[in-house]
Coordinates of C-alpha atoms in Angstrom, one line a residue:
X83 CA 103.4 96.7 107.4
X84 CA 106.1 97.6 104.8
X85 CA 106.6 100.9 103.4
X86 CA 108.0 100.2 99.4
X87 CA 110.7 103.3 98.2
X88 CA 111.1 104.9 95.2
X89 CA 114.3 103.0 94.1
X90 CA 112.5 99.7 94.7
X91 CA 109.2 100.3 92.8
X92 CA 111.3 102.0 89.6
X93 CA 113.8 99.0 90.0
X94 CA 110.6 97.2 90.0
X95 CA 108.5 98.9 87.1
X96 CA 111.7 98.4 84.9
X97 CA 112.1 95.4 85.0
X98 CA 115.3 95.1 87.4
X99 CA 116.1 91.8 88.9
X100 CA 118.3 92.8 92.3
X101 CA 117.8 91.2 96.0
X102 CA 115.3 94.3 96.6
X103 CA 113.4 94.3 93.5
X104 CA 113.4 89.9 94.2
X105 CA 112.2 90.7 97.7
X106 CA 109.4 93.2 96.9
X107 CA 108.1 90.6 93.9
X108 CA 107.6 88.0 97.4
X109 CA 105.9 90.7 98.4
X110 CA 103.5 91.2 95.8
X111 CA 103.1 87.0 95.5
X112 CA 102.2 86.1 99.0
X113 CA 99.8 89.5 99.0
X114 CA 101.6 90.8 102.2
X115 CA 100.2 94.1 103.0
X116 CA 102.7 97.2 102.0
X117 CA 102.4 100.9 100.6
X118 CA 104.1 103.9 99.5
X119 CA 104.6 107.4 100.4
X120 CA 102.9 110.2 98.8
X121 CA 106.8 111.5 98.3
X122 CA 107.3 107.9 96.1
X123 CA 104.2 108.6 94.4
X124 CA 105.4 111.9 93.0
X125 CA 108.6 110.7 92.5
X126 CA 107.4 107.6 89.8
X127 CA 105.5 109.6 88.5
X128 CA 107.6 112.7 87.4
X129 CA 109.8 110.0 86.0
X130 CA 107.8 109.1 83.0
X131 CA 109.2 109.8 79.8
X132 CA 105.9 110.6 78.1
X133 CA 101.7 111.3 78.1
X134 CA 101.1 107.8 77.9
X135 CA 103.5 106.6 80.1
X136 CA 102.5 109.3 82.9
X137 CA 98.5 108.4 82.6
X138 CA 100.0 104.6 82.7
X139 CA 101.9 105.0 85.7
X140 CA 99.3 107.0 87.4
X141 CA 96.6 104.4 86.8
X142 CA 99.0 101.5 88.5
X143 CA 100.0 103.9 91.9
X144 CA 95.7 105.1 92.3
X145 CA 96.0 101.3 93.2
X146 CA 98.5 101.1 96.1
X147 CA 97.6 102.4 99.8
X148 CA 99.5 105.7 99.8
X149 CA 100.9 107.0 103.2
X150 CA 100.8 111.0 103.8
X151 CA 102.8 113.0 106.2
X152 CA 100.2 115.3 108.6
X153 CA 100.8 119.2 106.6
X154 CA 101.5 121.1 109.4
X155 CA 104.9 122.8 110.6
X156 CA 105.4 120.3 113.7
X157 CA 106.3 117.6 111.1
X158 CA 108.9 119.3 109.1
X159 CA 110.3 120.5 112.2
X160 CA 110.9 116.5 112.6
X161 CA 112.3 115.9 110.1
X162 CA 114.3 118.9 109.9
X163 CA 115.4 118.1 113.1
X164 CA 116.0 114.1 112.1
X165 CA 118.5 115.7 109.5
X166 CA 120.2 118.4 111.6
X167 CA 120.6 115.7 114.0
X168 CA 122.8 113.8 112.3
X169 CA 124.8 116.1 110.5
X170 CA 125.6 116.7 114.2
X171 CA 127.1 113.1 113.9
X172 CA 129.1 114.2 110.8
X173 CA 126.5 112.3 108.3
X174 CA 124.4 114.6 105.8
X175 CA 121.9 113.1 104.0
X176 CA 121.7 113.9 100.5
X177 CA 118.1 114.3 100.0
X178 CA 115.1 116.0 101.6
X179 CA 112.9 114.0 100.9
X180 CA 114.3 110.7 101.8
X181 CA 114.5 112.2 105.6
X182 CA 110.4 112.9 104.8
X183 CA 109.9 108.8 103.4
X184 CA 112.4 107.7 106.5
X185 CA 109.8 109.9 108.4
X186 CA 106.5 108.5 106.8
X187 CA 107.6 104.8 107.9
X188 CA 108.2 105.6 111.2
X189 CA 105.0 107.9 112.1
X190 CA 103.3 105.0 110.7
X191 CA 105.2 102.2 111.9
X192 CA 106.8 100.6 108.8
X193 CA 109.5 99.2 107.7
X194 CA 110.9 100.4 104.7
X195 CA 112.0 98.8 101.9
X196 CA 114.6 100.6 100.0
X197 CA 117.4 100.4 97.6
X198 CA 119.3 103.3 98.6
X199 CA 121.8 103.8 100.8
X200 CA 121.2 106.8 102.1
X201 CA 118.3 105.0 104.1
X202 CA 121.1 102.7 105.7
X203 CA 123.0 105.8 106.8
X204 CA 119.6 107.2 108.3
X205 CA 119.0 104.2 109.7
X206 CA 122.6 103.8 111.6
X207 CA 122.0 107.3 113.2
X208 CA 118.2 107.2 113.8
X209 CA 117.1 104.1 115.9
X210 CA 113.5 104.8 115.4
X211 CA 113.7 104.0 111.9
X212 CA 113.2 100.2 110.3
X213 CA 114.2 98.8 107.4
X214 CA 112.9 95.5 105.9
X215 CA 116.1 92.9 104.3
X216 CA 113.8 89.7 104.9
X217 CA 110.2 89.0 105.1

């Protein structure tokens, strides 16, 4: 199962023609299974530019499977430990929440689709953690 990130369903809702944006579209045409995080879900959504655009968006995402992290401390404790971890190995990631989506795919067992690359530095430190280049 593949996990579809933020940078990946904006690239793809605008339009964007890149290798991951190309890769996603296979995706969607050969009706392979994926999802996104409740964190992506947000994230598109606080991203619209208007009313419209927001009910729009929000009509679209009520249609993908949407994978939650459990709410309880033990699980930010993971993933605060995930990111003090490897600043340990001298590599900060820049974001929060893309140690909670790295943490999402692997709970779940998915492989995430990204086009960020602060998932490939999380990726190189954390061995647990997949990311899908080919179908």
């Amino acid at each position: 199962m593949i996990l579809v990130d933020t940078s990946v369903m904006i690239g793809f809702l605008k339009g964007q023609a890149d290798d991951r944006t190309e890769l996603f579209k296979e995706i969607l045409s050969r009706d392979i299974p994926f999802g996104i995080s409740s964190y992506t879900y947000q994230e598109v959504l606080q991203g619209a530019r208007n009313e419209e655009e927001f009910q729009t968006l929000k009509e679209y995402l009520s249609t993908q499977h949407i994978y939650y992290l459990e709410q309880e401390p033990a699980t930010y404790e993971k993933a605060a430990k995930l990111y003090f971890n490897m600043r340990r190995k001298g590599v900060t990631p820049r974001s929060t929440l893309d140690m909670l989506i790295a943490l999402t795919a692997m709970e779940n067992d998915l492989a995430l689709l990204h086009n960020d690359s602060d998932f490939n530095a999380i990726a190189n430190n954390i061995p647990d953690f997949k990311i899908l280049n080919t179908l």
